[in-house]
Each structure stands twice: as C-alpha cells, then as structure tokens.
CSV table of C-alpha atoms and ligand atoms in Angstrom, one decimal:
chain,number,residue,atom,x,y,z
U,1,MET,CA,21.4,10.3,-10.5
U,2,SER,CA,24.6,8.4,-10.4
U,3,GLN,CA,26.6,7.6,-13.7
U,4,GLN,CA,25.9,3.9,-13.2
U,5,ALA,CA,22.3,4.3,-13.0
U,6,ASN,CA,22.4,6.2,-16.5
U,7,GLU,CA,24.1,3.4,-17.9
U,8,LYS,CA,21.9,0.6,-16.8
U,9,ARG,CA,20.0,-0.8,-19.9
U,10,SER,CA,18.9,-4.2,-18.6
U,11,GLY,CA,18.2,-6.2,-15.4
U,12,GLN,CA,16.0,-8.3,-13.4
U,13,VAL,CA,14.0,-7.9,-10.2
U,14,PHE,CA,12.2,-10.5,-8.1
U,15,TRP,CA,9.2,-10.3,-5.9
U,16,GLU,CA,7.0,-12.7,-3.9
U,17,SER,CA,3.6,-11.3,-2.8
U,18,PRO,CA,0.8,-12.8,-1.0
U,19,ALA,CA,-3.0,-12.7,-1.3
U,20,ASN,CA,-5.1,-11.2,1.5
U,21,ILE,CA,-8.5,-12.1,3.1
U,22,ALA,CA,-11.0,-9.2,3.7
U,23,LEU,CA,-12.9,-9.0,7.1
U,24,VAL,CA,-14.7,-5.8,6.1
U,25,LYS,CA,-15.4,-6.5,2.3
U,26,TYR,CA,-14.9,-4.3,-0.6
U,27,TRP,CA,-17.9,-4.9,-2.9
U,28,GLY,CA,-18.9,-2.3,-5.6
U,29,LYS,CA,-16.7,0.4,-7.3
U,30,LEU,CA,-16.8,3.7,-9.0
U,31,GLN,CA,-15.1,4.8,-12.1
U,32,GLY,CA,-11.2,4.4,-12.0
U,33,GLN,CA,-11.2,1.5,-9.6
U,34,ILE,CA,-12.4,3.7,-6.6
U,35,PRO,CA,-14.1,1.5,-4.1
U,36,MET,CA,-17.7,2.2,-3.1
U,37,ASN,CA,-16.8,1.5,0.6
U,38,PRO,CA,-13.8,1.0,2.8
U,39,SER,CA,-12.4,-2.4,3.4
U,40,LEU,CA,-10.1,-4.0,5.9
U,41,SER,CA,-8.0,-7.2,5.4
U,42,PHE,CA,-5.2,-9.1,6.5
U,43,THR,CA,-2.3,-10.4,4.3
U,44,LEU,CA,-1.8,-14.1,4.2
U,45,ARG,CA,1.4,-16.0,4.5
U,46,GLU,CA,1.3,-19.2,2.4
U,47,SER,CA,-0.8,-18.2,-0.5
U,48,VAL,CA,1.8,-16.2,-2.7
U,49,VAL,CA,2.6,-15.5,-6.2
U,50,ARG,CA,6.4,-15.2,-7.3
U,51,ILE,CA,7.6,-13.0,-10.2
U,52,ALA,CA,10.8,-12.5,-12.0
U,53,MET,CA,10.5,-9.2,-14.1
U,54,HIS,CA,13.2,-8.9,-16.6
U,55,TYR,CA,13.7,-5.4,-18.3
U,56,GLU,CA,15.5,-4.0,-21.3
U,57,LYS,CA,15.8,-0.6,-22.8
U,58,VAL,CA,14.3,-0.5,-26.3
U,59,GLY,CA,13.4,2.4,-28.7
U,60,ARG,CA,11.2,5.2,-27.5
U,61,GLY,CA,7.6,4.3,-27.6
U,62,ALA,CA,8.5,0.5,-28.1
U,63,GLY,CA,8.2,-0.3,-24.4
U,64,GLY,CA,5.7,-2.8,-22.8
U,65,LEU,CA,5.1,-6.3,-22.0
U,66,ARG,CA,7.0,-8.8,-24.4
U,67,THR,CA,6.4,-12.1,-22.8
U,68,PHE,CA,4.6,-13.6,-19.9
U,69,ARG,CA,5.2,-17.0,-18.8
U,70,LEU,CA,3.2,-18.9,-15.9
U,71,ASN,CA,5.0,-21.7,-14.4
U,72,GLY,CA,7.4,-21.9,-17.3
U,73,GLN,CA,4.8,-21.7,-20.2
U,74,LEU,CA,3.7,-18.8,-22.3
U,75,ASN,CA,0.3,-17.9,-21.3
U,76,GLU,CA,-1.8,-16.0,-23.7
U,77,LYS,CA,-4.8,-15.1,-21.5
U,78,PHE,CA,-2.6,-13.7,-18.9
U,79,GLN,CA,-0.3,-12.1,-21.4
U,80,LEU,CA,-3.5,-10.2,-22.6
U,81,ARG,CA,-4.5,-9.0,-19.3
U,82,ILE,CA,-1.1,-8.2,-17.9
U,83,GLY,CA,-0.1,-6.5,-21.3
U,84,LYS,CA,-3.1,-4.0,-21.1
U,85,TYR,CA,-2.0,-3.5,-17.4
U,86,ILE,CA,1.4,-2.6,-18.0
U,87,GLU,CA,0.3,-0.5,-21.0
U,88,SER,CA,-1.9,1.5,-18.4
U,89,MET,CA,1.1,1.7,-16.1
U,90,LYS,CA,2.9,4.0,-18.6
U,91,ALA,CA,1.0,6.8,-17.1
U,92,HIS,CA,2.7,6.2,-13.8
U,93,PHE,CA,6.0,4.6,-14.6
U,94,ALA,CA,7.6,6.7,-17.4
U,95,PHE,CA,10.4,4.2,-17.9
U,96,LEU,CA,7.8,1.8,-19.4
U,97,ASP,CA,7.6,3.9,-22.7
U,98,ASN,CA,11.1,2.6,-23.7
U,99,THR,CA,11.6,-0.5,-21.6
U,100,ALA,CA,10.3,-4.1,-22.7
U,101,LEU,CA,9.4,-6.5,-19.9
U,102,ASP,CA,9.6,-10.1,-19.9
U,103,ILE,CA,7.8,-11.7,-16.9
U,104,GLU,CA,8.0,-15.1,-15.2
U,105,SER,CA,5.4,-15.9,-12.7
U,106,LYS,CA,5.0,-18.9,-10.4
U,107,SER,CA,2.0,-19.4,-8.0
U,108,THR,CA,2.4,-21.5,-4.8
U,109,PHE,CA,-1.5,-21.6,-4.5
U,110,PRO,CA,-2.3,-25.2,-4.3
U,111,HIS,CA,-4.1,-26.1,-7.5
U,112,SER,CA,-7.5,-24.6,-7.6
U,113,ALA,CA,-7.5,-23.7,-4.0
U,114,GLY,CA,-10.3,-21.3,-4.7
U,115,ILE,CA,-8.3,-18.4,-3.2
U,116,ALA,CA,-8.2,-15.3,-5.5
U,117,SER,CA,-4.6,-15.1,-6.9
U,118,SER,CA,-5.1,-11.7,-8.7
U,119,ALA,CA,-4.3,-9.6,-5.4
U,120,ALA,CA,-1.1,-11.6,-5.1
U,121,ALA,CA,-0.2,-11.2,-8.7
U,122,PHE,CA,-0.8,-7.5,-9.1
U,123,SER,CA,0.8,-6.6,-5.9
U,124,ALA,CA,3.8,-8.5,-7.1
U,125,LEU,CA,3.7,-6.6,-10.5
U,126,ALA,CA,3.5,-3.4,-8.9
U,127,MET,CA,6.3,-4.1,-6.5
U,128,ALA,CA,8.5,-5.1,-9.4
U,129,LEU,CA,7.6,-1.9,-11.4
U,130,GLY,CA,8.6,0.2,-8.4
U,131,SER,CA,11.9,-1.7,-8.1
U,132,ILE,CA,12.8,-1.2,-11.6
U,133,GLU,CA,12.0,2.5,-11.4
U,134,ASN,CA,14.3,2.7,-8.5
U,135,GLU,CA,17.0,0.8,-10.1
U,136,LEU,CA,16.8,2.9,-13.2
U,137,ALA,CA,16.9,6.0,-11.2
U,138,GLY,CA,19.9,4.9,-9.0
U,139,ARG,CA,17.6,4.8,-5.8
U,140,GLU,CA,17.5,2.5,-3.0
U,141,GLY,CA,15.0,2.0,-0.4
U,142,LYS,CA,11.5,0.6,-0.1
U,143,GLY,CA,10.1,3.2,2.3
U,144,SER,CA,6.7,4.4,2.6
U,145,ASP,CA,6.5,6.4,-0.5
U,146,PHE,CA,7.7,3.3,-2.5
U,147,LEU,CA,4.8,1.1,-0.8
U,148,GLN,CA,2.3,3.8,-1.3
U,149,LYS,CA,3.0,4.0,-5.2
U,150,ALA,CA,3.1,0.2,-5.4
U,151,SER,CA,-0.4,0.0,-3.4
U,152,PHE,CA,-1.7,2.7,-5.9
U,153,ALA,CA,-0.5,0.7,-9.0
U,154,ALA,CA,-1.6,-2.5,-7.7
U,155,ARG,CA,-5.2,-1.1,-7.1
U,156,LEU,CA,-5.3,-0.3,-10.9
U,157,GLY,CA,-4.6,-4.1,-11.7
U,158,SER,CA,-7.1,-5.5,-9.3
U,159,GLY,CA,-8.7,-3.3,-6.2
U,160,SER,CA,-8.1,-5.7,-3.5
U,161,ALA,CA,-4.5,-6.0,-4.6
U,162,CYS,CA,-3.7,-2.7,-3.2
U,163,ARG,CA,-4.1,-4.2,0.5
U,164,SER,CA,-1.5,-6.9,-0.3
U,165,VAL,CA,1.7,-4.6,-0.5
U,166,TYR,CA,1.9,-4.5,3.3
U,167,GLY,CA,1.9,-7.3,6.0
U,168,GLY,CA,-0.5,-7.5,8.8
U,169,PHE,CA,-3.8,-5.6,8.7
U,170,THR,CA,-4.6,-3.0,6.0
U,171,VAL,CA,-7.3,-0.5,5.3
U,172,TRP,CA,-8.3,0.6,1.8
U,173,GLY,CA,-11.0,3.3,1.0
U,174,LYS,CA,-11.6,6.7,2.6
U,175,SER,CA,-13.2,6.3,6.0
U,176,GLN,CA,-14.1,8.9,8.7
U,177,HIS,CA,-12.9,6.5,11.3
U,178,LEU,CA,-9.2,6.6,9.9
U,179,GLU,CA,-7.7,9.9,9.1
U,180,GLU,CA,-4.8,8.7,6.8
U,181,SER,CA,-7.2,6.3,4.8
U,182,SER,CA,-7.6,6.9,1.0
U,183,ASP,CA,-9.4,5.6,-1.9
U,184,ASP,CA,-6.2,5.6,-4.0
U,185,TYR,CA,-4.2,3.2,-2.0
U,186,ALA,CA,-4.2,1.1,1.1
U,187,ILE,CA,-2.5,1.8,4.5
U,188,LYS,CA,-1.1,-0.5,7.0
U,189,LEU,CA,-2.7,-0.4,10.5
U,190,HIS,CA,0.1,0.3,13.2
U,191,ASP,CA,1.2,-2.6,15.6
U,192,ALA,CA,-0.4,-0.5,18.6
U,193,ASP,CA,-3.7,-0.6,16.7
U,194,VAL,CA,-3.8,-4.5,16.7
U,195,HIS,CA,-4.2,-6.2,20.0
U,196,PRO,CA,-1.8,-9.0,20.6
U,197,VAL,CA,-4.8,-11.5,20.4
U,198,PHE,CA,-5.2,-10.8,16.8
U,199,ARG,CA,-1.7,-10.5,15.5
U,200,ASN,CA,-1.0,-14.0,14.7
U,201,LEU,CA,-4.6,-14.9,13.4
U,202,HIS,CA,-4.9,-18.2,11.6
U,203,ASP,CA,-7.0,-18.7,8.3
U,204,ALA,CA,-7.8,-22.3,7.4
U,205,VAL,CA,-9.2,-22.2,4.0
U,206,LEU,CA,-11.6,-25.1,3.7
U,207,ILE,CA,-12.3,-26.0,0.2
U,208,VAL,CA,-15.8,-26.8,-0.6
U,209,ASP,CA,-15.9,-26.6,-4.3
U,210,ASP,CA,-12.9,-25.6,-6.7
U,211,THR,CA,-14.6,-25.2,-10.1
U,212,GLU,CA,-14.6,-21.8,-11.7
U,213,LYS,CA,-17.3,-19.6,-10.4
U,214,LYS,CA,-20.2,-18.4,-12.7
U,215,VAL,CA,-20.2,-14.8,-11.9
U,216,SER,CA,-16.8,-12.9,-12.0
U,217,SER,CA,-16.1,-10.3,-9.2
U,218,THR,CA,-16.0,-7.7,-11.9
U,219,ALA,CA,-19.5,-8.4,-12.8
U,220,GLY,CA,-20.6,-8.6,-9.1
U,221,HIS,CA,-19.1,-5.1,-8.5
U,222,ALA,CA,-20.9,-3.8,-11.4
U,223,LEU,CA,-24.2,-5.2,-10.0
U,224,MET,CA,-23.8,-2.9,-6.9
U,225,ASN,CA,-24.3,0.2,-9.1
U,226,GLY,CA,-28.1,-0.1,-9.2
U,227,HIS,CA,-28.5,-2.3,-6.2
U,228,ASP,CA,-31.6,-1.7,-4.0
U,229,PHE,CA,-29.3,-1.8,-0.9
U,230,ARG,CA,-26.5,0.3,-2.4
U,231,GLU,CA,-26.6,3.3,0.1
U,232,SER,CA,-27.4,1.0,3.2
U,233,ARG,CA,-24.4,-1.2,2.3
U,234,ILE,CA,-22.0,1.8,2.1
U,235,ALA,CA,-23.3,3.0,5.5
U,236,GLN,CA,-23.1,-0.5,6.8
U,237,ALA,CA,-19.5,-1.0,5.8
U,238,GLU,CA,-18.5,2.3,7.2
U,239,ASN,CA,-20.0,1.5,10.7
U,240,ASN,CA,-18.6,-2.0,10.5
U,241,LEU,CA,-15.0,-0.6,9.8
U,242,GLY,CA,-15.3,1.6,12.6
U,243,THR,CA,-16.5,-1.0,15.2
U,244,MET,CA,-13.9,-3.6,13.8
U,245,LEU,CA,-11.1,-0.9,14.2
U,246,GLN,CA,-12.1,-0.5,17.9
U,247,ALA,CA,-12.3,-4.3,18.4
U,248,LEU,CA,-8.9,-4.8,16.9
U,249,LYS,CA,-7.3,-2.3,19.2
U,250,THR,CA,-9.0,-3.5,22.4
U,251,GLY,CA,-8.9,-7.2,21.8
U,252,ASP,CA,-12.6,-7.7,21.9
U,253,GLU,CA,-12.9,-11.2,20.3
U,254,LYS,CA,-16.9,-11.2,20.5
U,255,ILE,CA,-17.2,-8.1,18.5
U,256,PHE,CA,-14.5,-9.3,16.0
U,257,VAL,CA,-16.5,-12.4,15.3
U,258,ASP,CA,-19.8,-10.8,14.9
U,259,ILE,CA,-18.5,-8.3,12.3
U,260,VAL,CA,-16.4,-10.8,10.5
U,261,GLU,CA,-19.5,-13.1,10.0
U,262,ASN,CA,-22.0,-10.1,9.3
U,263,GLU,CA,-19.5,-8.9,6.6
U,264,ALA,CA,-19.2,-12.5,5.0
U,265,LEU,CA,-23.1,-13.0,4.9
U,266,THR,CA,-23.7,-9.5,3.7
U,267,LEU,CA,-21.4,-10.0,0.8
U,268,HIS,CA,-23.4,-13.0,-0.2
U,269,GLY,CA,-26.7,-11.4,0.6
U,270,LEU,CA,-25.8,-8.7,-1.7
U,271,MET,CA,-25.1,-11.0,-4.4
U,272,MET,CA,-28.4,-13.0,-3.9
U,273,SER,CA,-30.4,-9.6,-3.9
U,274,SER,CA,-28.6,-8.2,-7.0
U,275,ARG,CA,-30.6,-8.0,-10.3
U,276,PRO,CA,-30.3,-10.7,-11.5
U,277,GLY,CA,-29.5,-12.3,-8.2
U,278,TYR,CA,-27.1,-15.1,-8.0
U,279,ILE,CA,-25.8,-17.6,-5.5
U,280,LEU,CA,-22.1,-18.6,-5.1
U,281,ILE,CA,-22.3,-20.7,-2.0
U,282,LYS,CA,-23.1,-24.3,-2.1
U,283,PRO,CA,-24.9,-26.6,0.3
U,284,GLY,CA,-21.4,-27.7,1.7
U,285,THR,CA,-20.7,-23.9,2.7
U,286,ILE,CA,-23.9,-24.0,4.9
U,287,ILE,CA,-23.0,-27.2,6.4
U,288,LEU,CA,-19.7,-25.9,7.5
U,289,ILE,CA,-21.0,-22.7,8.7
U,290,GLU,CA,-23.5,-24.7,11.1
U,291,LYS,CA,-20.6,-26.8,12.2
U,292,ILE,CA,-18.4,-23.7,13.1
U,293,ARG,CA,-21.3,-22.0,14.9
U,294,ASN,CA,-22.0,-25.0,16.9
U,295,PHE,CA,-18.5,-25.6,17.9
U,296,ARG,CA,-18.2,-21.8,19.1
U,297,GLU,CA,-21.3,-22.4,21.1
U,298,LYS,CA,-20.3,-25.4,22.7
U,299,ASN,CA,-16.8,-24.6,23.5
U,300,ASN,CA,-16.8,-20.9,24.0
U,301,ILE,CA,-14.0,-20.4,21.6
U,302,ASN,CA,-14.2,-17.3,19.5
U,303,LEU,CA,-13.4,-18.6,15.9
U,304,CYS,CA,-15.4,-17.4,13.0
U,305,PHE,CA,-15.9,-17.8,9.2
U,306,THR,CA,-15.6,-15.6,6.3
U,307,LEU,CA,-16.2,-15.9,2.6
U,308,ASP,CA,-14.6,-14.5,-0.5
U,309,ALA,CA,-16.6,-14.2,-3.7
U,310,GLY,CA,-17.0,-17.9,-3.8
U,311,PRO,CA,-18.2,-21.0,-1.8
U,312,ASN,CA,-15.0,-21.7,0.2
U,313,ILE,CA,-14.8,-21.1,3.9
U,314,HIS,CA,-12.1,-19.1,5.5
U,315,LEU,CA,-12.1,-20.3,9.1
U,316,ILE,CA,-10.4,-17.5,11.3
U,317,TYR,CA,-9.2,-18.4,14.7
U,318,MET,CA,-6.7,-17.1,17.4
U,319,ASP,CA,-3.3,-18.5,17.9
U,320,LYS,CA,-4.1,-19.3,21.7
U,321,ASP,CA,-6.9,-21.4,20.4
U,322,ALA,CA,-5.0,-23.3,17.7
U,323,GLU,CA,-4.6,-26.7,19.2
U,324,LYS,CA,-8.3,-27.2,20.0
U,325,VAL,CA,-9.3,-25.6,16.6
U,326,ARG,CA,-7.0,-27.7,14.5
U,327,SER,CA,-8.4,-31.0,16.0
U,328,PHE,CA,-11.7,-29.7,15.3
U,329,ILE,CA,-10.7,-29.0,11.8
U,330,ARG,CA,-9.2,-32.7,11.2
U,331,GLN,CA,-12.0,-34.4,12.9
U,332,GLU,CA,-15.2,-32.6,11.8
U,333,LEU,CA,-14.4,-30.3,9.0
U,334,LEU,CA,-11.8,-31.8,6.6
U,335,PRO,CA,-14.1,-34.9,5.8
U,336,LEU,CA,-16.7,-32.3,4.4
U,337,CYS,CA,-14.1,-30.6,2.1
U,338,LYS,CA,-13.6,-31.5,-1.4
U,339,ASN,CA,-11.0,-34.3,-1.3
U,340,GLY,CA,-10.1,-33.5,2.2
U,341,HIS,CA,-8.5,-30.2,0.7
U,342,TRP,CA,-7.6,-27.2,2.7
U,343,VAL,CA,-4.9,-24.5,3.1
U,344,ASP,CA,-3.4,-23.8,6.4
U,345,ASP,CA,-2.8,-20.1,6.3
U,346,GLY,CA,-2.5,-17.1,8.6
U,347,VAL,CA,-1.4,-13.4,8.9
U,348,GLY,CA,1.8,-12.9,6.8
U,349,SER,CA,4.2,-10.2,6.9
U,350,GLY,CA,3.8,-8.9,3.3
U,351,PRO,CA,5.8,-9.1,0.0
U,352,ILE,CA,9.5,-9.8,0.0
U,353,GLN,CA,12.2,-9.9,-2.7
U,354,LYS,CA,12.7,-13.3,-3.4
U,355,GLN,CA,14.2,-15.3,-6.2
U,356,ILE,CA,11.8,-17.6,-8.4
U,357,GLU,CA,12.8,-21.1,-8.1
R,1,LIG,O1,-10.3,-7.1,-5.9
R,1,LIG,P1,-11.4,-7.8,-6.8
R,1,LIG,O2,-12.0,-6.9,-7.9
R,1,LIG,O3,-11.1,-9.1,-7.0
R,1,LIG,O4,-12.6,-7.8,-5.6
R,1,LIG,C1,-12.5,-8.6,-4.4
R,1,LIG,C2,-13.9,-8.5,-3.7
R,1,LIG,C3,-13.9,-9.4,-2.5
R,1,LIG,O5,-12.8,-10.4,-2.4
R,1,LIG,C4,-15.2,-10.1,-2.5
R,1,LIG,C5,-13.8,-8.6,-1.1
R,1,LIG,C6,-12.6,-7.9,-0.8
R,1,LIG,O6,-12.6,-7.0,-0.2
R,1,LIG,O7,-11.5,-8.6,-1.2
C-alpha cells in the first residue's frame, strides 16, 4: 500500500451504469438473492443512472450512508433503501465501517418510461463501492476481479443488477450449459460466442402504460416458491438458455425469436398462474404483440417482442433491418403508445466512469 493511499481521507468517484433487458428471464429466487434459474440479458445503452459517491473517513463504526440525493433533492424513500443496502455491504467492503457516504444520483430514464431503473442504480452503486475500495487501497484497474466483485455486490441490491456491470450479453445463474456461470455473479459472453447479426441489437421500448405496477417484482419472485409450475419453469429456463446460447453463437435468428417470445409470454403466464394470480399486461400490450407478429409474417423480418414485469413492449430487432422496422414503428406502433412515447435503445457497452452533469 502506498504512503499516499494511507493518507487518503476523502474523495469522490463517478459512475454511469445502464439497465438491461432479459431474453431468458430470472423469475423466482432463493434465500440470499440466489436465482431459481439462470437468465441471460443484454445491457442497454440509453437507459442509464449516473451517480457521484463522495466518501469521508469518520470514526470506527460510524460509517454508512449520510445523504442520498436524486436529481438534486434529498430523497427519503431511496435514502432508506440505499442506507440498508450500504449497511449490508459492510460485510463485503471493510472500509464502510469508518467511511461516510454522500450520494448524488441522476437518471436519464425518460420520465416514467416503465423501464426498471434498479438494475442501473445498484450496478452504479456497486461499481462506485469497488472504486472507493481501490482508491483507499492505492490500487488501480478495473479488471475481471473488480467486475466480478461489483456484479456480486450489485446482485445483493437487486438481482438483475448483477448483469449490468458488463456490456453486451451476460448470463447470471449456474447453468450446465456454461461452465463459468455462477449464482453469485453474472458473467459476460465472449464476442466469439455472439454472432455479428446479434451484436448491435436494437430495443424499442414502446410505452403502453407508465403508471406504477400493482404487484412488485419482489412479491412476484416470492409467489414462485409455491408455484404449481415451479419445477417445470426451472427446467424450461435451463433448456431455453442452452438453446439461446447456441442460437446466439450460430446466428440463428428464427430460434432467437422463438425463445425470446416464449420467455416473455412464460413470465407473464407464471404471473397469471400464481396464487393469487395477477395480470400486468394491458389490452394495448396484446394489440402491439399482434401487430408485431403480423409484420414479421408478412415481411419475413425476424423481429420479436419481450416484456419485463410490466405492460410495456420491448421490440427487439437486428441492425440490418433497422430502416424497415423503424418506419413500421413510426407508422403503426407509436400511434398505439401512450402519448406516442417510446425509447430508442439497444445493446450498450456497460458502465463508464463519467461525471454527473
Ligand atoms: O432484479 P429484480 O428483482 O427487479 O427482478 C427482475 C425480473 C425481471 O425483470 C422480470 C426479469 C429479469 O431477468 O430481468
């Protein structure tokens, strides 16, 4: 440890981190935020959270979150959730015991876009904790150990956040199809395992409804415990992951489309068949799905939809089809979106160190 590192008593780190969209869904968890099944996602480009984390050495045992500001305002709800998270991180980042944090956060998510921002937020927080740990230890570098720890720490904030610390395609959850996979953190797929046709996928997030959903993901995960289809879902996800990995590698667009839509409809089927069952999709969701499927059939273009735990459609399409699909979006889909609202997103390259503006 260098002399300078020993003397460092305060400082500030900045991170910008994106959300991700799952193609094979994580749904259901075990004790300790361990996923019931493996999942696969790609990291987005436009939907990001930026944070500035200021740290200052304080007395032993006096460390923790001091203030949390969202878009310049103190925010009690987040202060509470993030305060608890930082508390839980003391077991993994020893410096937190005697370090106070003041966090400033900004989200570039269009207002009420219906895209979960927790993956972006918790991955940014985890990257920042890792950076401070490095600074205090006089270490440099953001290699694979750094990212693995950040992914591990992000997972404990919000499961799917662990997939946001890498750009491109990531897998979280132990699978027989991927030797390096783990329940504790996500791993990034190598470029060689992703065919060029999928490397620059687009994701048009079509807003059907932007009101807050009635059943949270936390409650939804919990309902998987006694679910009638629990075991078959676990087996299905494992199979779908294996088939998806193969399709991604070989560039098989048809299988890709099949799996993505099967996973989206399964997720919502599982919600509907929970006890009690609930429905998050809206009539507008179904209308958009029909339009998308008709367009695919008529034009022989392999676009597909997926859904998060909400009613909004993620329309996934290949870069080579972008021109045709964009005019379809503009002419036929945007008139059906709430206030014509959508987000033009796609595969991104992961978190970056960037000052908050
Ligand atoms: O990370 P959580 O607890 O918000 O759960 C996310 C679950 C889904 O978005 C529905 C699927 C996924 O794999 O991201």
